[in-house]
mmCIF file of N, CA and C in Angstrom:
data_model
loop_
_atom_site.group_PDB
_atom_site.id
_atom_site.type_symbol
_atom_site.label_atom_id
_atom_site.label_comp_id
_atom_site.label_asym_id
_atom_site.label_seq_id
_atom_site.Cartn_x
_atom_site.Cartn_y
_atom_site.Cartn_z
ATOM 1 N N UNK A 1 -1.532 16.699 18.200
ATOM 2 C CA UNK A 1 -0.304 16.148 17.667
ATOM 3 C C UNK A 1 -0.544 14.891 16.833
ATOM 4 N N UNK A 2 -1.312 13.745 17.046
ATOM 5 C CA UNK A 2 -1.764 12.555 16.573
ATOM 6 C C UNK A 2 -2.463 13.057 15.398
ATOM 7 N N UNK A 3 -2.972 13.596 15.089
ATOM 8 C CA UNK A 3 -3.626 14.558 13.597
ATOM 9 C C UNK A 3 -2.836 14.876 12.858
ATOM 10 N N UNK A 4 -1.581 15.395 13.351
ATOM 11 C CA UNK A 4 -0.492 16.166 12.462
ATOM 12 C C UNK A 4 -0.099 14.614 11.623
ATOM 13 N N UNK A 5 0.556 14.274 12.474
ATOM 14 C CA UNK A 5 1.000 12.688 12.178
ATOM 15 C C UNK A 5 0.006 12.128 11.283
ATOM 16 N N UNK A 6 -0.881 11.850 11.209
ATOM 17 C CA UNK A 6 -1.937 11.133 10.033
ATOM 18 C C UNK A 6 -2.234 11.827 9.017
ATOM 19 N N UNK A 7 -1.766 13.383 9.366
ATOM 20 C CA UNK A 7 -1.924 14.305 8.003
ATOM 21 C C UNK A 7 -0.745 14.094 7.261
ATOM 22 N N UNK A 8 0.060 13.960 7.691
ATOM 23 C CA UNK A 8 1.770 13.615 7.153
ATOM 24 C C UNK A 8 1.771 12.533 6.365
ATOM 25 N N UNK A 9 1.531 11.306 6.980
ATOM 26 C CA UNK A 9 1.099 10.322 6.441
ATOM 27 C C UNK A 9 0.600 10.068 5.380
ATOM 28 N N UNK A 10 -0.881 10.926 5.510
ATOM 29 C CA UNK A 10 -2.251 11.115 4.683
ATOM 30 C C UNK A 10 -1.124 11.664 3.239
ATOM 31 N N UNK A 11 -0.794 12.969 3.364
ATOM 32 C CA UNK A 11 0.227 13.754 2.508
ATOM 33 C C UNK A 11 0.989 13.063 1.717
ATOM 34 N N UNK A 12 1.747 11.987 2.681
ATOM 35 C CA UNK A 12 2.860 11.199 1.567
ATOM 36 C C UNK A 12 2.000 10.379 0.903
ATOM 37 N N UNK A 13 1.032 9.471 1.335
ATOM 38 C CA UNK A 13 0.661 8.268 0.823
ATOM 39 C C UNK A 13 -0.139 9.107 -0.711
ATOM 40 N N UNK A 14 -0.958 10.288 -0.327
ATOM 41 C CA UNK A 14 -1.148 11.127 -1.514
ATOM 42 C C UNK A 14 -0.377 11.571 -2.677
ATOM 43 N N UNK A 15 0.909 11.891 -2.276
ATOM 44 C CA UNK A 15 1.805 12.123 -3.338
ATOM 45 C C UNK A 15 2.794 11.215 -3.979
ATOM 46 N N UNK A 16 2.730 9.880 -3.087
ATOM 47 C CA UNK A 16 2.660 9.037 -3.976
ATOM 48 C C UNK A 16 1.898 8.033 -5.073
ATOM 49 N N UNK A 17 0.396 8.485 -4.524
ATOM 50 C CA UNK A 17 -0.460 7.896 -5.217
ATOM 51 C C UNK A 17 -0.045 8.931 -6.622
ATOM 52 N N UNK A 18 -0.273 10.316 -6.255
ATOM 53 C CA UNK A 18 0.071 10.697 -7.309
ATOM 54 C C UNK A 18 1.085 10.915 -8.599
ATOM 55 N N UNK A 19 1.892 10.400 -7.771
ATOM 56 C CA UNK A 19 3.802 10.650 -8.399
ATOM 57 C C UNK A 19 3.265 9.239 -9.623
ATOM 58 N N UNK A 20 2.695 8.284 -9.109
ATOM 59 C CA UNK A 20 2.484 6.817 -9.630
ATOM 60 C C UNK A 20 1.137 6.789 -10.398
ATOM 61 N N UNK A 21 0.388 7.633 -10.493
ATOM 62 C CA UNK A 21 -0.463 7.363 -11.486
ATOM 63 C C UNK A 21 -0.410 8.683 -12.300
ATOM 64 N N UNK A 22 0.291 9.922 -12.297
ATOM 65 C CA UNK A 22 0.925 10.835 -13.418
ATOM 66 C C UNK A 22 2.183 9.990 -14.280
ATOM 67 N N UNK A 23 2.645 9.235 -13.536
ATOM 68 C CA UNK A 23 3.807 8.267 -14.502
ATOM 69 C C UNK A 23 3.451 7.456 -15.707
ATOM 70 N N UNK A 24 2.293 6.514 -14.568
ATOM 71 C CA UNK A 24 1.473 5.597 -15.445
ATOM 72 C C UNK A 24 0.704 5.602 -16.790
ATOM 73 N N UNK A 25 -0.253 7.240 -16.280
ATOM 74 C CA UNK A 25 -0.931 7.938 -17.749
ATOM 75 C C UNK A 25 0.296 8.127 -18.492
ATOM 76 N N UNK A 26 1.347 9.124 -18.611
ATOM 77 C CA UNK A 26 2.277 9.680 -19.301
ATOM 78 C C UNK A 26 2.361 8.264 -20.100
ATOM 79 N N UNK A 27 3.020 7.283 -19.601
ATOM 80 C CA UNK A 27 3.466 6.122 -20.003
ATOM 81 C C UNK A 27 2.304 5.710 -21.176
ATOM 82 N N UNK A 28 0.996 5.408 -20.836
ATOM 83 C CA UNK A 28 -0.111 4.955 -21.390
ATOM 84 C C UNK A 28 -0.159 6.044 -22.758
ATOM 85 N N UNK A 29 0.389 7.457 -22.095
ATOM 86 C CA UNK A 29 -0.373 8.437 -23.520
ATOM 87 C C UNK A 29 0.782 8.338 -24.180
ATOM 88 N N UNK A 30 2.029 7.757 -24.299
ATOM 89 C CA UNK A 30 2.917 7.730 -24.976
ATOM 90 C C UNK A 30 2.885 6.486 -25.988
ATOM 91 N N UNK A 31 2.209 5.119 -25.492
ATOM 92 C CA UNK A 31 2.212 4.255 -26.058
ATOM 93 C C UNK A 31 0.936 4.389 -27.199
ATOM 94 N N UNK A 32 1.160 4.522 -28.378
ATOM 95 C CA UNK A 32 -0.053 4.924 -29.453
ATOM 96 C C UNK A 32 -1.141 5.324 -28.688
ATOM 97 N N UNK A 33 -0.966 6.038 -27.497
ATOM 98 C CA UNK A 33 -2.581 6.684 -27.419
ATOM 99 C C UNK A 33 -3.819 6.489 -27.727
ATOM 100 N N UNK A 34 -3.684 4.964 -27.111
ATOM 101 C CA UNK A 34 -4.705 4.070 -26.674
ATOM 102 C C UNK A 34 -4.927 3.993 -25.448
ATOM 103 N N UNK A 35 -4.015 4.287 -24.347
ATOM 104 C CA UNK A 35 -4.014 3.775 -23.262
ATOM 105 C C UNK A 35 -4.336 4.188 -21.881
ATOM 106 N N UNK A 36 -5.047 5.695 -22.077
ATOM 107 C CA UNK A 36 -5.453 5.809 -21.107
ATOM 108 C C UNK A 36 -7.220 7.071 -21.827
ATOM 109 N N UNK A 37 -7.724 8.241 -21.048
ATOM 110 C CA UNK A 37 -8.833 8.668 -21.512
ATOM 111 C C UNK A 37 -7.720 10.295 -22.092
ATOM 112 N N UNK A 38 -6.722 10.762 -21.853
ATOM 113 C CA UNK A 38 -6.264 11.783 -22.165
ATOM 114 C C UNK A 38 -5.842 11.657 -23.645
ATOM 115 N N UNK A 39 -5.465 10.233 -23.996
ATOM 116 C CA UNK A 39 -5.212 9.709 -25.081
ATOM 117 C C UNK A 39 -6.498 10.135 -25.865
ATOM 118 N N UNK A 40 -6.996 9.570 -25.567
ATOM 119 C CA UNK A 40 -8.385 9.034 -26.393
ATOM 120 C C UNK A 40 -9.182 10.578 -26.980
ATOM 121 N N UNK A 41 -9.025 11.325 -25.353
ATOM 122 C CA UNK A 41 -9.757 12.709 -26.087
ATOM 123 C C UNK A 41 -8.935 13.456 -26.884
ATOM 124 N N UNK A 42 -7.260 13.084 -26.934
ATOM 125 C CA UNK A 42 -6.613 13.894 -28.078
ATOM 126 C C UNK A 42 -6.506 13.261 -29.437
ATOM 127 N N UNK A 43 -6.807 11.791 -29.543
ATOM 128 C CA UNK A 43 -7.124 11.017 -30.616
ATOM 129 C C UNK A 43 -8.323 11.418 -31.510
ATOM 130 N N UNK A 44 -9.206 12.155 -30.604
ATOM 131 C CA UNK A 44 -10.877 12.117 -31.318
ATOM 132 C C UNK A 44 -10.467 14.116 -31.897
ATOM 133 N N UNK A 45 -10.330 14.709 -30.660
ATOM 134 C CA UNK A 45 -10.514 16.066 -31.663
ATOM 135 C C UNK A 45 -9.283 16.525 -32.396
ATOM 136 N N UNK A 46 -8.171 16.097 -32.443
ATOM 137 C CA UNK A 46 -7.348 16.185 -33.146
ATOM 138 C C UNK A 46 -6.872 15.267 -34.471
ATOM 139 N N UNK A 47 -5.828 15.196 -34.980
ATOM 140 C CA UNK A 47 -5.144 14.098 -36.293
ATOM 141 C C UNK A 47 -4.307 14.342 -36.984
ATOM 142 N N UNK A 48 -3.556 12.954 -37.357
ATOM 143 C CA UNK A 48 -2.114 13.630 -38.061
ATOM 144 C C UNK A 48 -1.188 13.971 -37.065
ATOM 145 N N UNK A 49 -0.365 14.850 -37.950
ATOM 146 C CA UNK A 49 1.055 14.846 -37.164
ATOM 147 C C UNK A 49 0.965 15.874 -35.737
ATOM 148 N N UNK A 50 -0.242 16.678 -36.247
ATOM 149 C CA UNK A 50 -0.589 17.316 -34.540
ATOM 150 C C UNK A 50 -1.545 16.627 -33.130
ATOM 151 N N UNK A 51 -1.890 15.192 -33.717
ATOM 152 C CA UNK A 51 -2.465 14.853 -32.707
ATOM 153 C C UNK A 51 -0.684 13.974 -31.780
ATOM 154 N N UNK A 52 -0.475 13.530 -32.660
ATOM 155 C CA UNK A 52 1.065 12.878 -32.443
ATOM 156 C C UNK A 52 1.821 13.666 -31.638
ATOM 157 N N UNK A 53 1.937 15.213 -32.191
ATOM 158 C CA UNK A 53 3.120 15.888 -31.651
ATOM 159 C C UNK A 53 1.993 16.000 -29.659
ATOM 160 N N UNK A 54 1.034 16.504 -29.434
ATOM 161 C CA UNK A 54 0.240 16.613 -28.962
ATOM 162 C C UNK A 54 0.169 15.502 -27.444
ATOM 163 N N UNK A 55 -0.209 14.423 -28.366
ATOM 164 C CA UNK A 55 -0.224 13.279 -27.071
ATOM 165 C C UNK A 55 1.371 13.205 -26.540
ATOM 166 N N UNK A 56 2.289 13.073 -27.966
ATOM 167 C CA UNK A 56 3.773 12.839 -27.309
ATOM 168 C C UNK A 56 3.983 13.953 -25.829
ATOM 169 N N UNK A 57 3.622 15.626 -26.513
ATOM 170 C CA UNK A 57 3.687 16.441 -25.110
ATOM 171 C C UNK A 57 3.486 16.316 -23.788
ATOM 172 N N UNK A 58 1.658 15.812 -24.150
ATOM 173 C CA UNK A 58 1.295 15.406 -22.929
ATOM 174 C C UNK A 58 1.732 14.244 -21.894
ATOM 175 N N UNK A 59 1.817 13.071 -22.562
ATOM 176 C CA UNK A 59 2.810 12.539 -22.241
ATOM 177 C C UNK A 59 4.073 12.422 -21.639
ATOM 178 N N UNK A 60 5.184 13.290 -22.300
ATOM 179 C CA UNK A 60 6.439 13.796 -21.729
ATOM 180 C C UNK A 60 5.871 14.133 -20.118
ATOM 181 N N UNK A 61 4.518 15.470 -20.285
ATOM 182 C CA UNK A 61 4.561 16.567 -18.995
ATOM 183 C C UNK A 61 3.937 15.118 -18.088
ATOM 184 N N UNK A 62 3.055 14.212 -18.566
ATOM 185 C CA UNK A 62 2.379 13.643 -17.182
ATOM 186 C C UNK A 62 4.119 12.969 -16.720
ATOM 187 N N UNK A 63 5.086 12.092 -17.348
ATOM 188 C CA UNK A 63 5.895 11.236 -16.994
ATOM 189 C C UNK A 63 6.755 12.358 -16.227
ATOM 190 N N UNK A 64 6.766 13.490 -16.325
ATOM 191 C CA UNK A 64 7.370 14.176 -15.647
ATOM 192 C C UNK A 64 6.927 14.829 -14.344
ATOM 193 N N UNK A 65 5.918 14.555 -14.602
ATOM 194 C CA UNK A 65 5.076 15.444 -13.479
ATOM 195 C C UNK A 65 5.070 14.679 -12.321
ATOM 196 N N UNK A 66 4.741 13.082 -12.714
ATOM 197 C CA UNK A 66 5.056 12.145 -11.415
ATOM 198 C C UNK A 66 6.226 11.910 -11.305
ATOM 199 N N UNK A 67 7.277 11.815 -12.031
ATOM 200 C CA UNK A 67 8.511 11.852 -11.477
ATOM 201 C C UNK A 67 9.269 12.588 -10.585
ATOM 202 N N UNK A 68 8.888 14.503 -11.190
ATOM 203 C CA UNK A 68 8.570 15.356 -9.613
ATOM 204 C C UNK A 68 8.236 14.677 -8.700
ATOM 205 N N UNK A 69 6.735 14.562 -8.800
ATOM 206 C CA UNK A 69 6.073 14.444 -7.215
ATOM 207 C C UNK A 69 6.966 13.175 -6.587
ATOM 208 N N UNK A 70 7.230 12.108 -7.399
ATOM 209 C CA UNK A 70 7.509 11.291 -6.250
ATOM 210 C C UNK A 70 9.630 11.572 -5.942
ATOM 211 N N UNK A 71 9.918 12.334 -6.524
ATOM 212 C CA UNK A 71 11.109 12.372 -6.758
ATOM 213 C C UNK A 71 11.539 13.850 -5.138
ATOM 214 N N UNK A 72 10.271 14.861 -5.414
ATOM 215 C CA UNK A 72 10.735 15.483 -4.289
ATOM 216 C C UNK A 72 10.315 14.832 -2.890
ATOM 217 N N UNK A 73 9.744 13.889 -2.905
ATOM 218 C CA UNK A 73 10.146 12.898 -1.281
ATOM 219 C C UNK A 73 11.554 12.595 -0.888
ATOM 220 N N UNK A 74 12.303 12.925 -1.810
ATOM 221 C CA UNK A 74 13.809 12.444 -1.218
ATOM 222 C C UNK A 74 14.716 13.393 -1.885
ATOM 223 N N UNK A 75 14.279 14.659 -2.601
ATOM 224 C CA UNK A 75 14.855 15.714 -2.703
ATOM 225 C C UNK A 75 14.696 16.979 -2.631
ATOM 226 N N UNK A 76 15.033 17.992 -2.055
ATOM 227 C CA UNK A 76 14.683 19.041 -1.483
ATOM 228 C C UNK A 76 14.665 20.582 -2.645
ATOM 229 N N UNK A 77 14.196 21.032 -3.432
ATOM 230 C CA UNK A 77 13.956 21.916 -4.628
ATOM 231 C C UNK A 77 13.756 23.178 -3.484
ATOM 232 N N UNK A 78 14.594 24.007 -4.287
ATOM 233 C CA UNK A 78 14.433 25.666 -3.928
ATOM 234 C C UNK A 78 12.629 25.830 -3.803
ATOM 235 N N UNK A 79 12.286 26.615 -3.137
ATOM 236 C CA UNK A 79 10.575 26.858 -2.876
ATOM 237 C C UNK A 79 10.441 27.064 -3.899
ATOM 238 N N UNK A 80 11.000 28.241 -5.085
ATOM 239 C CA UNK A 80 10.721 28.907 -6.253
ATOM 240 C C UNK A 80 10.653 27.722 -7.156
ATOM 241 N N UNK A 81 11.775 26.885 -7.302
ATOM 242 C CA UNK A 81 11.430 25.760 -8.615
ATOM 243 C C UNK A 81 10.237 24.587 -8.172
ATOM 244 N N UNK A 82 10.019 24.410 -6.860
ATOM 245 C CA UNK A 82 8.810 23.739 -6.173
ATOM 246 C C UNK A 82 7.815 24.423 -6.762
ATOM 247 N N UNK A 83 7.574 25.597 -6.606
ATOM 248 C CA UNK A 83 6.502 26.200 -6.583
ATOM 249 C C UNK A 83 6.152 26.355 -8.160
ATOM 250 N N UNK A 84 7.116 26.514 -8.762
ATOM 251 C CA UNK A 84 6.900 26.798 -10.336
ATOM 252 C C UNK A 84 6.770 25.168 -11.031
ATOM 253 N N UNK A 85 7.598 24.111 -10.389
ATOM 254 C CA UNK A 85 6.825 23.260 -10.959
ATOM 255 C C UNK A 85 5.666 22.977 -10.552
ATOM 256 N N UNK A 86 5.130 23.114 -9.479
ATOM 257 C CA UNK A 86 4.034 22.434 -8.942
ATOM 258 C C UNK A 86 2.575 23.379 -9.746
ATOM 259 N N UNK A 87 3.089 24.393 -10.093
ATOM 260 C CA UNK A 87 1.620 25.384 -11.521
ATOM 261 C C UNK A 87 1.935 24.541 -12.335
ATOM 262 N N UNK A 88 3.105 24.103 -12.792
ATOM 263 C CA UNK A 88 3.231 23.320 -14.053
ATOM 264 C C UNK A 88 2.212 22.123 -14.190
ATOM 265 N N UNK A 89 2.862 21.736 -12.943
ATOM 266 C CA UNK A 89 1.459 20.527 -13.459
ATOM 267 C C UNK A 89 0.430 20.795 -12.755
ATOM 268 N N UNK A 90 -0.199 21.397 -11.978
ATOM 269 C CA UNK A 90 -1.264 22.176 -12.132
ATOM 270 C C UNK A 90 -2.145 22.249 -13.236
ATOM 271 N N UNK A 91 -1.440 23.366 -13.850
ATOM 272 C CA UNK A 91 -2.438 23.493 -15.286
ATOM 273 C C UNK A 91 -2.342 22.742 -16.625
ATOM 274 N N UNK A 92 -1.361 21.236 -16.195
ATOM 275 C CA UNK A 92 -1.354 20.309 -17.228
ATOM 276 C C UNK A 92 -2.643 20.180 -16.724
ATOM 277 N N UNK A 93 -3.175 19.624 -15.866
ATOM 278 C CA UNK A 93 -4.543 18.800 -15.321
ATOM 279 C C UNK A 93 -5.301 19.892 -15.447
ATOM 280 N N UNK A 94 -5.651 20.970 -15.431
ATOM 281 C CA UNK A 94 -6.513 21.983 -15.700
ATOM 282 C C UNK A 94 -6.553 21.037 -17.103
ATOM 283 N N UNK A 95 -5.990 21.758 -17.939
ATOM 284 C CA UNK A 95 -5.575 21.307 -19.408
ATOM 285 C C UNK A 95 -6.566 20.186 -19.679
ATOM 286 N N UNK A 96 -6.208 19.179 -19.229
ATOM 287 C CA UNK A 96 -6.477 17.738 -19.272
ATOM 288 C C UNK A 96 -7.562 17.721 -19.302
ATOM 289 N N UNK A 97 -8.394 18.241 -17.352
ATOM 290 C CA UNK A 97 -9.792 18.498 -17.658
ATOM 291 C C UNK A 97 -10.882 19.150 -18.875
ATOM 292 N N UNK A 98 -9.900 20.374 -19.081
ATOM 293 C CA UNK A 98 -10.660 21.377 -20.391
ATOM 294 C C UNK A 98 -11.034 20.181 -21.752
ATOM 295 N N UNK A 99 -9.740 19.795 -21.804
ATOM 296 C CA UNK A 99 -9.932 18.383 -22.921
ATOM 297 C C UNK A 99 -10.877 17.147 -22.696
ATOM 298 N N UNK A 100 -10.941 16.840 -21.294
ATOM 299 C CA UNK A 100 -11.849 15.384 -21.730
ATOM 300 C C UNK A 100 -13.430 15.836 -21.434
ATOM 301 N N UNK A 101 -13.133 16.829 -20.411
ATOM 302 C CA UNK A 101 -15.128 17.289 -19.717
ATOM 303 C C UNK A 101 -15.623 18.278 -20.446
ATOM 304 N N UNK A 102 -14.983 19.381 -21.326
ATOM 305 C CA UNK A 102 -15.560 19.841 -21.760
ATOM 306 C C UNK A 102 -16.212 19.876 -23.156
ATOM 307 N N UNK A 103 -14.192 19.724 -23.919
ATOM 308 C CA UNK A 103 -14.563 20.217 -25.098
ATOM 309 C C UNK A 103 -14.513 18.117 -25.742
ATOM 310 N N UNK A 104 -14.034 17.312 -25.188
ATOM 311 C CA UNK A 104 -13.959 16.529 -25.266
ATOM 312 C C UNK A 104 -15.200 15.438 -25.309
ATOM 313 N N UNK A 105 -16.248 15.989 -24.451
ATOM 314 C CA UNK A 105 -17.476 15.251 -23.878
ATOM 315 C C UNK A 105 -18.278 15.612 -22.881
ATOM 316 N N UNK A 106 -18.602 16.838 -23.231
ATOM 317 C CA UNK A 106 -19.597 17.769 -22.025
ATOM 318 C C UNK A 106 -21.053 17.003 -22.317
ATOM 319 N N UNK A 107 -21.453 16.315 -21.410
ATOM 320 C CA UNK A 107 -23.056 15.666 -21.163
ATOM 321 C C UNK A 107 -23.393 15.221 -19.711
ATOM 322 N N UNK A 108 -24.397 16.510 -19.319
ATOM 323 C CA UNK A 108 -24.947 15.773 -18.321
ATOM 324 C C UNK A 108 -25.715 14.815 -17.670
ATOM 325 N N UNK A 109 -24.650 13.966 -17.601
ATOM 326 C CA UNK A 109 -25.251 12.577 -16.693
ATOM 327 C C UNK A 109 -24.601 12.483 -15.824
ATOM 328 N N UNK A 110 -25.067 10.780 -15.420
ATOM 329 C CA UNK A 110 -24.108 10.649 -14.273
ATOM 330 C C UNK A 110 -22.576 10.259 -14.661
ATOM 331 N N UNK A 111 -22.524 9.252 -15.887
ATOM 332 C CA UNK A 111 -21.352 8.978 -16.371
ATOM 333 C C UNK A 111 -20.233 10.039 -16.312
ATOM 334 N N UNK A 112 -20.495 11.579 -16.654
ATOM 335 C CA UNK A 112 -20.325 12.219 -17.120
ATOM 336 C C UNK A 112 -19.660 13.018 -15.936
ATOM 337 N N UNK A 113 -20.960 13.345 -14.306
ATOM 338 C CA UNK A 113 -20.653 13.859 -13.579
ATOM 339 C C UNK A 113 -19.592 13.053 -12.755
ATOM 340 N N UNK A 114 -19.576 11.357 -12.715
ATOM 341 C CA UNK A 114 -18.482 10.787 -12.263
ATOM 342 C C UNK A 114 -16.833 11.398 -12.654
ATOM 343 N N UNK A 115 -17.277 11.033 -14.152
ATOM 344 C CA UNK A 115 -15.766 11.522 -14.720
ATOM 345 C C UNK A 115 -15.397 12.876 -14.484
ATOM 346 N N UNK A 116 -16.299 13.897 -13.812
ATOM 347 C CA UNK A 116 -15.532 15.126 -13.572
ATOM 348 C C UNK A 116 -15.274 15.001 -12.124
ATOM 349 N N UNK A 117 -16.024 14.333 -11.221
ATOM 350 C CA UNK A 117 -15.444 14.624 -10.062
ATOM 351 C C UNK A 117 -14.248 14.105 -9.812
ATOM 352 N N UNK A 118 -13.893 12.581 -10.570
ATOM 353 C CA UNK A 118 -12.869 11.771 -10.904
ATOM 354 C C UNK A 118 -11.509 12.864 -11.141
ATOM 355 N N UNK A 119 -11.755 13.615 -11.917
ATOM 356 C CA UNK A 119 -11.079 14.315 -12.448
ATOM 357 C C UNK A 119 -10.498 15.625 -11.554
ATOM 358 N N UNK A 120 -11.395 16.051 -10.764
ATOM 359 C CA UNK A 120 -11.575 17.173 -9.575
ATOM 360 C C UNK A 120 -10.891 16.769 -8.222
ATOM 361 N N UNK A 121 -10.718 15.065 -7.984
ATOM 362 C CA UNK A 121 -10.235 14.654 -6.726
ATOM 363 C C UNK A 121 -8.777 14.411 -7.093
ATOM 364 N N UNK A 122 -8.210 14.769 -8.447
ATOM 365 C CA UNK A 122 -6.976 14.278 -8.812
ATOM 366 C C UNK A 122 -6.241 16.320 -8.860
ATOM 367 N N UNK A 123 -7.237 16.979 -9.270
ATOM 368 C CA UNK A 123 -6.646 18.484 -9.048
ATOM 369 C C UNK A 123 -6.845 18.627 -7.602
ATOM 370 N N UNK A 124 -7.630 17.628 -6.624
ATOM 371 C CA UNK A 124 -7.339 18.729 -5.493
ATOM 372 C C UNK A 124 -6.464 18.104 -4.909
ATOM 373 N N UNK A 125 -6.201 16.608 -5.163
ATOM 374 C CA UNK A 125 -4.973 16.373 -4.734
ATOM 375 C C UNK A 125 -3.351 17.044 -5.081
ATOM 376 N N UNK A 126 -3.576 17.208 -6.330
ATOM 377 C CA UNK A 126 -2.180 18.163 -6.504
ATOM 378 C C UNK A 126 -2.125 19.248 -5.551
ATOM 379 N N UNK A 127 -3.497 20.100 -5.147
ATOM 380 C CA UNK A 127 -3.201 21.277 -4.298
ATOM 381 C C UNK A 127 -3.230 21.000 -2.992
ATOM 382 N N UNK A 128 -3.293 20.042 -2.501
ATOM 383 C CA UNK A 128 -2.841 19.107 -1.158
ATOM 384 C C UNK A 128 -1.567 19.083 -1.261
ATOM 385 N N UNK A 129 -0.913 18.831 -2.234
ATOM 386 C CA UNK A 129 0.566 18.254 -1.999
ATOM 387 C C UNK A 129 1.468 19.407 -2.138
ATOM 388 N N UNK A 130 0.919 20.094 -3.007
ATOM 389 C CA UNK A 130 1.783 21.700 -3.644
ATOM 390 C C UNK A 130 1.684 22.256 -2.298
ATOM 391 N N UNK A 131 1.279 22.363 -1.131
ATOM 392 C CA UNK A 131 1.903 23.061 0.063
ATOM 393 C C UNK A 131 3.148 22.194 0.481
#
């Protein structure tokens, strides 16, 4: 029983870490896309009015995505729109990853292997919380 309880815990304090730093990026990739690394890798392989339309997207989905997460702590969503948002942002961060580790800056080092696991502890947290 004392496990359940620290997993609960564990759970919220997770989905709010996450609700609060999907806000934060969104926020950062909205401001000229300087401000965070999702920015930066849509700044370098893209330009013009499609890197613009691009970051603005991403942007919108991260500010939304933490607004979900931290928004269903105090509201209760049909399983089906839970569940369909929670792929949503899912495969924004798939997305995200494809953009900065692969096509963005695939090199193996350590720099390199940091930033993917970095990147890997933030998707498995979404699939922690999506139950």
């Amino acid at each position: 029983m004392a496990s359940k309880g620290k997993s609960s815990i564990g759970s919220l304090l997770l989905q709010i870490a996450l609700g609060l730093f999907f806000v934060v990026t969104g926020i950062w990739t909205l401001q000229n896309g300087t401000g965070n690394e999702i920015a930066t890798a849509i700044n370098k392989l893209f330009s013009g009015d499609l890197q613009r339309i691009i970051r603005l997207v991403f942007g919108i989905i991260e500010v939304l995505a933490g607004a979900f997460l931290l928004l269903r702590m105090f509201v209760s969503f049909s399983s089906s729109i839970d569940s369909l948002l929670m792929v949503i942002v899912m495969i924004a961060w798939l997305v995200s990853i494809v953009l900065l580790d692969v096509i963005g800056g695939f090199a193996l080092s350590m720099n390199w292997l940091h930033k993917v696991a970095y990147h890997l502890l933030v998707l498995g947290g979404i699939i922690m919380v999506k139950d």
